[in-house]
Tab-separated table of C-alpha atoms in Angstrom:
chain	number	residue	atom	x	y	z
A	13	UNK	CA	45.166	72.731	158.887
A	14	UNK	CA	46.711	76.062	158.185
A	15	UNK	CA	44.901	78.551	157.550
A	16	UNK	CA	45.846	79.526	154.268
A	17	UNK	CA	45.915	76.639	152.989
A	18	UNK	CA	42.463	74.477	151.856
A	19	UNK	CA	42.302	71.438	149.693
A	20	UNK	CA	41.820	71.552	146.384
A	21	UNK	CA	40.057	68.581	144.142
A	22	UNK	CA	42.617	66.681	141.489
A	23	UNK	CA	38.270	66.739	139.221
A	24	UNK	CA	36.994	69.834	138.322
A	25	UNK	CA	33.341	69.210	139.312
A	26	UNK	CA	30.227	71.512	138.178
A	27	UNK	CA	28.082	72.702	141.018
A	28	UNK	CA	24.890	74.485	140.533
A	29	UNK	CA	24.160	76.943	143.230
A	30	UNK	CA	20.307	77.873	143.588
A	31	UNK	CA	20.295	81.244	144.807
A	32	UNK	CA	22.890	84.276	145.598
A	33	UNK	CA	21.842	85.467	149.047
A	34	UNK	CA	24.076	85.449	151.397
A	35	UNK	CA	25.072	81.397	151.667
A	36	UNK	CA	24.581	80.749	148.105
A	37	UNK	CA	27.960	83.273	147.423
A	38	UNK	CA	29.633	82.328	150.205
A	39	UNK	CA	29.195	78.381	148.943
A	40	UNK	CA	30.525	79.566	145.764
A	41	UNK	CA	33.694	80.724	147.086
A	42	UNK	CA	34.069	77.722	149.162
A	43	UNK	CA	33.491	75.808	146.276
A	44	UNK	CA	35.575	77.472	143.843
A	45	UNK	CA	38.729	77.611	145.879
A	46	UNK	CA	38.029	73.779	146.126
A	47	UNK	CA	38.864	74.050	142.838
A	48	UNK	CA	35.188	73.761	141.166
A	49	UNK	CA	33.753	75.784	138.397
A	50	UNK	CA	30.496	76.932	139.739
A	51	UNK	CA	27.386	78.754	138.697
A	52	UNK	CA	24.751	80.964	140.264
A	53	UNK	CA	21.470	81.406	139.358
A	54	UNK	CA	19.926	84.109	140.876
A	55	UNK	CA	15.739	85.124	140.395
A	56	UNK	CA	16.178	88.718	141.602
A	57	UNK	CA	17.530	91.009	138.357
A	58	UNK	CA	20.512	92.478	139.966
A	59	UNK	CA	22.445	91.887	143.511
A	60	UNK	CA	20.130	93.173	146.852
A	61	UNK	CA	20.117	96.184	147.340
A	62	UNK	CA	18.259	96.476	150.588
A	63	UNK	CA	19.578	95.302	153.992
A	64	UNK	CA	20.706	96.079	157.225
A	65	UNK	CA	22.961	95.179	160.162
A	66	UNK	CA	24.778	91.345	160.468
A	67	UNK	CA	27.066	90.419	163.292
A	68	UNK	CA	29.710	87.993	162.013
A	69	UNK	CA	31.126	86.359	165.179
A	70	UNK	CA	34.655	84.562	165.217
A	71	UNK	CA	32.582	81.510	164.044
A	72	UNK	CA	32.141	83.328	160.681
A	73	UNK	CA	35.223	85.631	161.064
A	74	UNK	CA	37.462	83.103	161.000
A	75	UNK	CA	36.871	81.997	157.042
A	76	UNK	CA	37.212	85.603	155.526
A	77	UNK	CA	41.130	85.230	156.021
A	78	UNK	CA	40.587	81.943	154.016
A	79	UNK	CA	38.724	82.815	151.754
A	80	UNK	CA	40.329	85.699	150.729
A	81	UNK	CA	37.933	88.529	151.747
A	82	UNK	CA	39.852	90.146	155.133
A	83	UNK	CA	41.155	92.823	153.293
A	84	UNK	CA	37.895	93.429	151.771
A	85	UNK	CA	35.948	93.354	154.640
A	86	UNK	CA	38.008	94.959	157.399
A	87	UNK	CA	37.613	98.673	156.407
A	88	UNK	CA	34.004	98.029	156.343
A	89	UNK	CA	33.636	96.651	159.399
A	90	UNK	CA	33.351	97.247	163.133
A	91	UNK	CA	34.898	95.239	166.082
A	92	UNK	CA	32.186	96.847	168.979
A	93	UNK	CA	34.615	97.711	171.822
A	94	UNK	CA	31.721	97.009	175.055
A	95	UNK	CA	28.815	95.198	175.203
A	96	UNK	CA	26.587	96.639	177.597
A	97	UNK	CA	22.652	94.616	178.707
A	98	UNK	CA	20.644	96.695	180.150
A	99	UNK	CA	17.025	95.944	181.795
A	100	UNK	CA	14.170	97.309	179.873
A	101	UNK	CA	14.793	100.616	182.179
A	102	UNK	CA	17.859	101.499	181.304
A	103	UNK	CA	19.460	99.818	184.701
A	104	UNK	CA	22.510	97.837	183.523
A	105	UNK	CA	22.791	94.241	183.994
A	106	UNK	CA	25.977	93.501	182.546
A	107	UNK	CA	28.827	94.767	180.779
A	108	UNK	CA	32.644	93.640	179.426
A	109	UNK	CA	34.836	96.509	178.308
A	110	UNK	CA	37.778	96.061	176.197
A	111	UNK	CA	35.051	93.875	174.130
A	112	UNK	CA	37.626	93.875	170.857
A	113	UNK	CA	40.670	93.193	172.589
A	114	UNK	CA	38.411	90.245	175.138
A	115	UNK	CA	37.094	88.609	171.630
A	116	UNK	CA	40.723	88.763	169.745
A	117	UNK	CA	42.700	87.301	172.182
A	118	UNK	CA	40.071	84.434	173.809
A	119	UNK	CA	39.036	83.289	170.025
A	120	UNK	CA	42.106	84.670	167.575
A	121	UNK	CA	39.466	86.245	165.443
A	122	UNK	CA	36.875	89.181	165.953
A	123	UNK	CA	33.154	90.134	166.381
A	124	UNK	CA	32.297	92.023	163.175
A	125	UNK	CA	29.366	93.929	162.882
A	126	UNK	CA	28.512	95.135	159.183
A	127	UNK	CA	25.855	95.817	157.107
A	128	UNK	CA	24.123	93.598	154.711
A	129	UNK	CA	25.146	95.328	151.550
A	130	UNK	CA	28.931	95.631	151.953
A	131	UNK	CA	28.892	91.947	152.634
A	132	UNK	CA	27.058	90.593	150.078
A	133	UNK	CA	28.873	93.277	147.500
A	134	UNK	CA	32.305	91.940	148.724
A	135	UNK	CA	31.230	88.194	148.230
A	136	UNK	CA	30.299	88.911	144.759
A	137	UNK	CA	33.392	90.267	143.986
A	138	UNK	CA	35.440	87.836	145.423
A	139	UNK	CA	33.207	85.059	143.923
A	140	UNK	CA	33.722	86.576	140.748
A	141	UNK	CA	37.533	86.873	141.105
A	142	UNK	CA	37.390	83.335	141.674
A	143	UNK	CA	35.454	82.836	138.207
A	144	UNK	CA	32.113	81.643	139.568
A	145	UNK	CA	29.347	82.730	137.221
A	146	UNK	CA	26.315	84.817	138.838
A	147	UNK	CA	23.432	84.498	136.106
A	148	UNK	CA	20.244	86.728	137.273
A	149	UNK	CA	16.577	86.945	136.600
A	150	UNK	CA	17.045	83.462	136.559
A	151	UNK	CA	14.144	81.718	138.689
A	152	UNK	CA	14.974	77.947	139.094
A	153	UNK	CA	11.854	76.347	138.679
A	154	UNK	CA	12.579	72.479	139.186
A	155	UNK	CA	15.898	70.353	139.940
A	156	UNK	CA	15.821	67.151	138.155
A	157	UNK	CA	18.374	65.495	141.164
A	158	UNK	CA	19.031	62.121	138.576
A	159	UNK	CA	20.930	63.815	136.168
A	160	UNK	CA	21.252	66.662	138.058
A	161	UNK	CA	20.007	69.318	136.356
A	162	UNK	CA	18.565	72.757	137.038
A	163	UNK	CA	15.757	74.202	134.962
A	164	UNK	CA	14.721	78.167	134.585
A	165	UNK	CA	11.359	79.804	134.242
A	166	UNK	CA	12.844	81.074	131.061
A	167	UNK	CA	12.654	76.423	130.168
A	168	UNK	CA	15.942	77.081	130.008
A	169	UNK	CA	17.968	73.873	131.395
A	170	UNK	CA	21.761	73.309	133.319
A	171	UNK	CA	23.315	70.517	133.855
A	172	UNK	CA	25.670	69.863	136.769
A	173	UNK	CA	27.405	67.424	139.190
A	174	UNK	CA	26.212	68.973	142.061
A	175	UNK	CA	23.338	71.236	143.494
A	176	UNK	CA	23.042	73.133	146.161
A	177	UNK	CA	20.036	74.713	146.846
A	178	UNK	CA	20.548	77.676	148.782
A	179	UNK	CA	16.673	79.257	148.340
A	180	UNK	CA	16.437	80.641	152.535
A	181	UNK	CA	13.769	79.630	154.070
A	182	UNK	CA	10.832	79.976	151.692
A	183	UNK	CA	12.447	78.596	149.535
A	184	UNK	CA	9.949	76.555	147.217
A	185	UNK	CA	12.426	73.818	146.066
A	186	UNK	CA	13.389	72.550	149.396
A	187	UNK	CA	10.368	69.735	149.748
A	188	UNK	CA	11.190	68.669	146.062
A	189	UNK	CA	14.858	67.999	147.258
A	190	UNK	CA	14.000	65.768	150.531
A	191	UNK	CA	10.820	64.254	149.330
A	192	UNK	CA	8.823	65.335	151.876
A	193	UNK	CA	6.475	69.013	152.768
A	194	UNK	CA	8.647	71.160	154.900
A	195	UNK	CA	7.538	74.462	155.351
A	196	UNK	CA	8.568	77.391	157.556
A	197	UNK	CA	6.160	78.173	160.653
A	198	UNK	CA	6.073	81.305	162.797
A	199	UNK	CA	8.048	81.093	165.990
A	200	UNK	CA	5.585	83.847	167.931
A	201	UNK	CA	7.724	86.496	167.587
A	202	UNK	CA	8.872	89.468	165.134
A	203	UNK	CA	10.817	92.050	164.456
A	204	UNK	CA	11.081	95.811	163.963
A	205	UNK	CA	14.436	96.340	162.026
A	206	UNK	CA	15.812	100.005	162.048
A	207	UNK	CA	18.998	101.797	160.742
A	208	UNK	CA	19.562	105.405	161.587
A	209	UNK	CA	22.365	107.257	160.155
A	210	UNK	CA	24.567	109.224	162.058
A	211	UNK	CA	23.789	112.932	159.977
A	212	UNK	CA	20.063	112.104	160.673
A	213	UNK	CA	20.632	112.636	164.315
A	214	UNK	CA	21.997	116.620	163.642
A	215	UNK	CA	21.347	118.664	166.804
A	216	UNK	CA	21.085	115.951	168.936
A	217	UNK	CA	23.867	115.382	170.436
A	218	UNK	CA	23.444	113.333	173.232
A	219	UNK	CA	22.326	110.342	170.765
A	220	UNK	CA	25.620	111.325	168.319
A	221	UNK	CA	28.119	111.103	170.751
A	222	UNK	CA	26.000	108.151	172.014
A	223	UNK	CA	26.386	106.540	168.932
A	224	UNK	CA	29.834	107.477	168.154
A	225	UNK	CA	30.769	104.740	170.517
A	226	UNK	CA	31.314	101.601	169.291
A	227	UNK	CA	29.553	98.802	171.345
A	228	UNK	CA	26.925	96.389	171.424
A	229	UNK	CA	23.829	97.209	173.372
A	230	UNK	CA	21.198	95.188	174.783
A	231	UNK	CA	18.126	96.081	176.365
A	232	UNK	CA	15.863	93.003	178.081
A	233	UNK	CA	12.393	92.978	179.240
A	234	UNK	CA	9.446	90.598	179.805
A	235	UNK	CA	8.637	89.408	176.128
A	236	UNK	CA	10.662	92.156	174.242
A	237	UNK	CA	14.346	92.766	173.645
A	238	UNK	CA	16.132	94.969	171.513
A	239	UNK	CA	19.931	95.013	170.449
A	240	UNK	CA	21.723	98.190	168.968
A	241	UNK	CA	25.076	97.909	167.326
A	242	UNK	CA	26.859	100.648	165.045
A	243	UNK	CA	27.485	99.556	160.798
A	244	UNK	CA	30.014	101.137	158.167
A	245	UNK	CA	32.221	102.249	161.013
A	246	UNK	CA	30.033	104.333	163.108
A	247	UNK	CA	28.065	106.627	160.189
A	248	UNK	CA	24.911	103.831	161.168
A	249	UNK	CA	23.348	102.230	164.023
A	250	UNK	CA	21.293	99.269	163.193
A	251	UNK	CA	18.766	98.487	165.689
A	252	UNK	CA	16.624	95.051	165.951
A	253	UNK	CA	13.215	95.136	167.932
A	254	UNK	CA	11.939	91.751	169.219
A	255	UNK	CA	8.701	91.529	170.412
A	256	UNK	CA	5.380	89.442	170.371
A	257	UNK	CA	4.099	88.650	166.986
A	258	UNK	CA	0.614	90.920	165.740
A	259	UNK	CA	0.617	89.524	162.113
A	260	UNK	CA	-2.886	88.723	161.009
A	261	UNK	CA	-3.606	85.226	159.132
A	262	UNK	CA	-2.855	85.728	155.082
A	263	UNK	CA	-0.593	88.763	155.669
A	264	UNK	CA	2.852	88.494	154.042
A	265	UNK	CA	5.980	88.123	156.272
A	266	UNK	CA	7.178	91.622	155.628
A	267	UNK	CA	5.321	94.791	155.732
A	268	UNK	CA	5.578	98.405	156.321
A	269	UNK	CA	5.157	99.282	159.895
A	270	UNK	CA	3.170	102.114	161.835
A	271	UNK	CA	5.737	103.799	164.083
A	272	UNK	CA	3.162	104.587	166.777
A	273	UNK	CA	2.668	100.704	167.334
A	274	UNK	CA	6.582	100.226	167.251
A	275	UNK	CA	6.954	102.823	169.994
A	276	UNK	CA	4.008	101.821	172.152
A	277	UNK	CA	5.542	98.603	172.541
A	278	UNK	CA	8.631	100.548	174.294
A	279	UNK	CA	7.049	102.727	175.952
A	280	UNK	CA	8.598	102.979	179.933
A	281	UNK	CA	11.954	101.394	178.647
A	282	UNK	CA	15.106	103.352	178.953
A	283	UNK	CA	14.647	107.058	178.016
A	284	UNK	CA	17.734	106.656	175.637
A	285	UNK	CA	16.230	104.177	173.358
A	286	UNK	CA	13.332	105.850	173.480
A	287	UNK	CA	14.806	108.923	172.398
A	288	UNK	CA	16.551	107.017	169.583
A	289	UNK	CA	13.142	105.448	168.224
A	290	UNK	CA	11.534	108.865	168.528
A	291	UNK	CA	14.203	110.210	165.720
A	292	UNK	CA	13.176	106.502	163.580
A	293	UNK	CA	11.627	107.892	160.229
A	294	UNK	CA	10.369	104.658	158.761
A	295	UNK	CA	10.505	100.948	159.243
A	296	UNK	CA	10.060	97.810	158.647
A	297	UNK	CA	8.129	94.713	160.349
A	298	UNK	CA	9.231	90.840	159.611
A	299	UNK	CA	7.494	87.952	161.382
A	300	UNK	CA	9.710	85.732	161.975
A	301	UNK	CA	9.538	82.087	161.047
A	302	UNK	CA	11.493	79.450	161.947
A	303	UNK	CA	11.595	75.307	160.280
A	304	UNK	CA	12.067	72.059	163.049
A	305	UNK	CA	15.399	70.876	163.085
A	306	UNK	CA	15.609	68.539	159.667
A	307	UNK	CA	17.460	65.405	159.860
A	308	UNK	CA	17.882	65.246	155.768
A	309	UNK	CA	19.918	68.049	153.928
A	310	UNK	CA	20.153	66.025	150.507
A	311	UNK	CA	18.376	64.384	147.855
A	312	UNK	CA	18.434	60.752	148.347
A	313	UNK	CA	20.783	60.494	144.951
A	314	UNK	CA	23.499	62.758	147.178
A	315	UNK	CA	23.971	64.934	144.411
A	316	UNK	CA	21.487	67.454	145.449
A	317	UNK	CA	22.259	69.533	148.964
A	318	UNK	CA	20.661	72.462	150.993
A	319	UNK	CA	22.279	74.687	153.207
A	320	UNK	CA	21.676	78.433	154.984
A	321	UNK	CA	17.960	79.391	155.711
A	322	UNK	CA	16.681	76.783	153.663
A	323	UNK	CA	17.312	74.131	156.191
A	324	UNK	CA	17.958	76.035	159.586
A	325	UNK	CA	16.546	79.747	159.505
A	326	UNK	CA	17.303	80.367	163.250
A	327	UNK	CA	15.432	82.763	165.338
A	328	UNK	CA	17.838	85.837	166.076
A	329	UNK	CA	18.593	85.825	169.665
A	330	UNK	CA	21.925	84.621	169.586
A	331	UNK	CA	23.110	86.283	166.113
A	332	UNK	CA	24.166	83.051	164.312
A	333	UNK	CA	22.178	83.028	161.381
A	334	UNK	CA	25.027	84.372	159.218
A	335	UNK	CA	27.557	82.305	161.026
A	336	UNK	CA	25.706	79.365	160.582
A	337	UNK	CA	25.384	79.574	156.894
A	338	UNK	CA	28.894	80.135	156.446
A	339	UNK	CA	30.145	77.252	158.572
A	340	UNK	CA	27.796	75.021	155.819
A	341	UNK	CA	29.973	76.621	153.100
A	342	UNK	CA	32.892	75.969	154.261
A	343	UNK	CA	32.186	72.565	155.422
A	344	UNK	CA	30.986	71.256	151.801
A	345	UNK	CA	33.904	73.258	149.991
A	346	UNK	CA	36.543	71.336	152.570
A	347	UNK	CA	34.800	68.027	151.423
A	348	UNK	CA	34.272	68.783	148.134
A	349	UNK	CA	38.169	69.465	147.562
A	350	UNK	CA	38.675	65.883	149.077
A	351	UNK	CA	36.646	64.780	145.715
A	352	UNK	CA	39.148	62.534	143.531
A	353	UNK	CA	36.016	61.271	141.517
A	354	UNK	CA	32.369	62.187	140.804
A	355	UNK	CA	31.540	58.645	142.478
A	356	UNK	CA	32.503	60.138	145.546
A	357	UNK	CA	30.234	63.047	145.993
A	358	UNK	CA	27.191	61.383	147.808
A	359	UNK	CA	29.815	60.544	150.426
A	360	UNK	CA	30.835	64.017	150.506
A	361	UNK	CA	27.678	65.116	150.799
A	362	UNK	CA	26.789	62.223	153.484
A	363	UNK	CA	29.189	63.275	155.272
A	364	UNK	CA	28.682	67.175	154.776
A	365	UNK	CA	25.266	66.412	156.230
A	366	UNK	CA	25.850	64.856	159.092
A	367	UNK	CA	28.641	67.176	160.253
A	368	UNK	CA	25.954	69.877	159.917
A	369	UNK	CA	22.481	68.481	161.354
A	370	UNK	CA	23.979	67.701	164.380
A	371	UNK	CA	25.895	71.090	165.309
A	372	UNK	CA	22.696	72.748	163.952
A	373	UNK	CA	20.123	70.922	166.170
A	374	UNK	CA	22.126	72.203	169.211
A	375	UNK	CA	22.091	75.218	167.933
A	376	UNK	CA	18.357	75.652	167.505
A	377	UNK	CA	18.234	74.456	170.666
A	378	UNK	CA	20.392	77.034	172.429
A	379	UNK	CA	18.614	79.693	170.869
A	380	UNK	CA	15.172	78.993	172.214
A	381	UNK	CA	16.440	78.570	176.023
A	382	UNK	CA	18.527	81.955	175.572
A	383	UNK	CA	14.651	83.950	174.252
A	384	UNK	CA	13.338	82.286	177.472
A	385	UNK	CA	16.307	83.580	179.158
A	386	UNK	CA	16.433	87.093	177.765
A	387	UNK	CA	12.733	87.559	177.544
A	388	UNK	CA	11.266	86.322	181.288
A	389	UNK	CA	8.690	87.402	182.676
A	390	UNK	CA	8.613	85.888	185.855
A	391	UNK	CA	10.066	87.669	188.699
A	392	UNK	CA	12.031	84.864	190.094
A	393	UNK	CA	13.721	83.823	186.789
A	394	UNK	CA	14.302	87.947	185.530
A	395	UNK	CA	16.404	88.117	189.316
A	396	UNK	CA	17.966	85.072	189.167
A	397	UNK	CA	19.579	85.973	185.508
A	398	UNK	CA	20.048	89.633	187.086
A	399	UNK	CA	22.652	88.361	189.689
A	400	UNK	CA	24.487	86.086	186.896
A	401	UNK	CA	24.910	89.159	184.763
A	402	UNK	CA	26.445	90.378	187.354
A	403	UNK	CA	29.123	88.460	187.167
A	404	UNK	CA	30.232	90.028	184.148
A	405	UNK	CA	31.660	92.801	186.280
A	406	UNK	CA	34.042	91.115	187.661
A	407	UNK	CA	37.407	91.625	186.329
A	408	UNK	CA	38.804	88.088	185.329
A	409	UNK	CA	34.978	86.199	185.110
A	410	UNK	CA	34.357	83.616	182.810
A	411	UNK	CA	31.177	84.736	182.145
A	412	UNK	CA	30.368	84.956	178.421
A	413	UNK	CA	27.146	86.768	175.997
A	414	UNK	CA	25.518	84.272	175.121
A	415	UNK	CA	26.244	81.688	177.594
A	416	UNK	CA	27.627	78.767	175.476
A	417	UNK	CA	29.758	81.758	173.608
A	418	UNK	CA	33.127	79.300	173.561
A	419	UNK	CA	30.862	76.469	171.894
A	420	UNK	CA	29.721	78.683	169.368
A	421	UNK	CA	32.229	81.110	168.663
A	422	UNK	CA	35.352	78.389	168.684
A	423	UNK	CA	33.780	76.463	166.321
A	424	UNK	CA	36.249	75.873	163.021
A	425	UNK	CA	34.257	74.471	160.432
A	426	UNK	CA	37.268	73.542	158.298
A	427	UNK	CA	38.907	71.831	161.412
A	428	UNK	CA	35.858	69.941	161.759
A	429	UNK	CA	35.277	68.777	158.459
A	430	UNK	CA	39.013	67.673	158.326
A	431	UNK	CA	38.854	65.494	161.626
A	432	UNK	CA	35.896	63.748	160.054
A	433	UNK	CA	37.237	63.173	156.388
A	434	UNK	CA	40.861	61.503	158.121
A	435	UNK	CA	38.567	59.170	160.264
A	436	UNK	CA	36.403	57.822	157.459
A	437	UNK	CA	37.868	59.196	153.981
A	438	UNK	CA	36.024	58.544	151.026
């Protein structure tokens, strides 16, 4: 399929989207250029203004250009030109230069880091160029998935062909959808999430010019981690913190956190990071959860879908979370232009869900062997993964960050979802 080119339904279909994070605009772009008139409905009052960094990896990349948003996006983004691991000391493990140029030319599309607000402000344009409707303060308090139908907490009701429920993953509609309780549960881990601008590190410069160069970074240690990567060109760094979860029972996912207990857990790690935490002002702890690989992503009518969070929220380790949720919206936007009649869309969205539990699955998978990976603590297992970072120094080495990089990375969703519509079209 040609990039530029994506398939667009002879029916207009309505599809009710259930939330405008992240997935829920990106499905409405999908879905619109399908040739769809769609509507969001939104709880928050206004777009998010809060956020930090997101690493969109050729995966993800790859469906800006068709969906219209490269232009957009590329000024606000970064292509990291290294990516450096280090052990928790500072000693490094592994490292490919020419990161950008490695990336472009193995996958045809870049790693992109950027931050959370750009992103989502360039989707909403884009979705609104497109003519999708964003409604906010406008909680969706039941689907009705016979008709279907959304309702409001305002009793205000919308009626639709399609819904897609795009609530992340705490999200309160998701059991109602599959019939069944399915609720998040914490993975054991959380995270300290930091952005430091560049002007806040005045006089220091050792950590500016540090900064000032545009790479991932990657520190490992016996059941901690932390990743640095510069946002909005190089004017932020955004740094995650992985560590051991501390949350007491009953506390909420999200909470102010005391720097003191961020630092101690760093504390003998690589004088550099510890210098950058030292300049770290105020932040932020999330536990992080994570939901069992679902075999169901529809209502059993097949006119009521989930996608993003609300079916795989993904631990962080292997930055996919984004990625993921994208690949879902461009997978039901490719089947949903194959549409010729209403009849059609609970084989669309059969076959939307099967594409997508599968590759999913694997991917939850992945993740959990690369924390155990990143994050051992026996001595045997931290020097046998010592001596195969190594082999990232050599100069033609086929090693890859993460490991199954080329499965990931390579991944078209649109190339997918065609190969499976011209075996068994509707």
């Amino acid at each position: 399929m040609a990039d530029e080119v994506l398939p667009a339904s002879t029916v207009q279909l309505k599809a009710l989207i259930v939330g405008g994070g992240l997935f829920g605009v990106a499905a409405a772009i999908s879905v619109a250029l399908a040739g769809h008139k769609v509507t969001v409905f939104e709880a928050h009052p206004g777009p998010h203004e809060i956020g930090a960094g997101l690493q969109s990896s050729p995966n993800g990349t790859r469906l800006w250009k068709r969906w219209g948003l490269s232009s957009l996006l590329e000024p606000l983004a970064t292509a990291p030109k290294a990516l450096k691991i280090h052990d928790y000391d500072g000693t490094l493990l592994a490292q490919r230069l020419d990161y950008d140029i490695e990336v472009k030319e193995r996958y045809g599309y870049p790693l992109w880091t950027m931050h959370r607000i750009d992103l989502q402000t360039s989707l909403i344009q884009r979705a609104q160029e497109l003519g999708v409707e964003i409604i906010y303060s406008a909680r969706v308090d039941d689907i009705d998935m016979s008709t279907p139908s959304v309702t409001t907490q305002s009793k205000e009701t919308y009626k639709g062909d399609l819904v897609i429920l795009a609530g992340g993953v705490w999200s309160s509609l998701r059991s109602q959808v599959l019939g069944k309780r399915v609720d998040p549960e914490p993975s054991g881990d959380m995270a300290y999430r930091i952005t430091i601008d560049y002007d806040q590190l005045s006089g220091k410069d050792e950590l500016q010019a540090w900064m000032h160069t545009p790479m991932v970074r990657i520190w490992i240690g016996p059941g901690s981690h932390a990743v640095a990567y510069p946002v909005r060109g190089t004017k932020q760094i955004n740094i995650v913190l992985l560590v051991q979860d501390n949350f007491q029972t009953g506390q909420e996912s999200k909470m102010a956190a005391d720097l003191d207990e961020m630092r101690r857990h760093f504390e003998g790690w690589d004088p550099m990071l510890n210098k950058l935490l030292a300049t770290v002002q105020r932040v932020q702890k999330w536990r992080l959860m994570q939901l069992k690989p679902l075999k169901l992503w529809r209502s059993v009518q097949g006119t009521t879908v989930i996608g993003g969070d609300c079916c795989h929220a993904i631990l962080p380790y292997m930055a996919q979370g984004l990625n993921l949720g994208l690949e879902d919206a461009a997978t039901l936007g490719y089947l949903l232009g194959q549409v010729t009649s209403k009849d059609q869309i609970p084989k669309a969205t059969a076959m939307y869900q099967d594409l997508r539990t599968a590759r999913t699955a694997r991917m939850l998978d992945e993740t959990h062997k690369h924390a155990e990976h990143f994050h051992a603590t026996e001595e045997g297992a931290r020097k046998a993964r010592n001596v195969e970072f190594g082999r990232s120094f050599e100069k033609d080495s086929d090693w890859t960050h993460p490991k199954e990089q080329r499965w990931i990375w390579s991944y078209d969703a649109y190339k997918e979802a065609e190969k499976a519509y011209l075996s068994n079209p509707f």
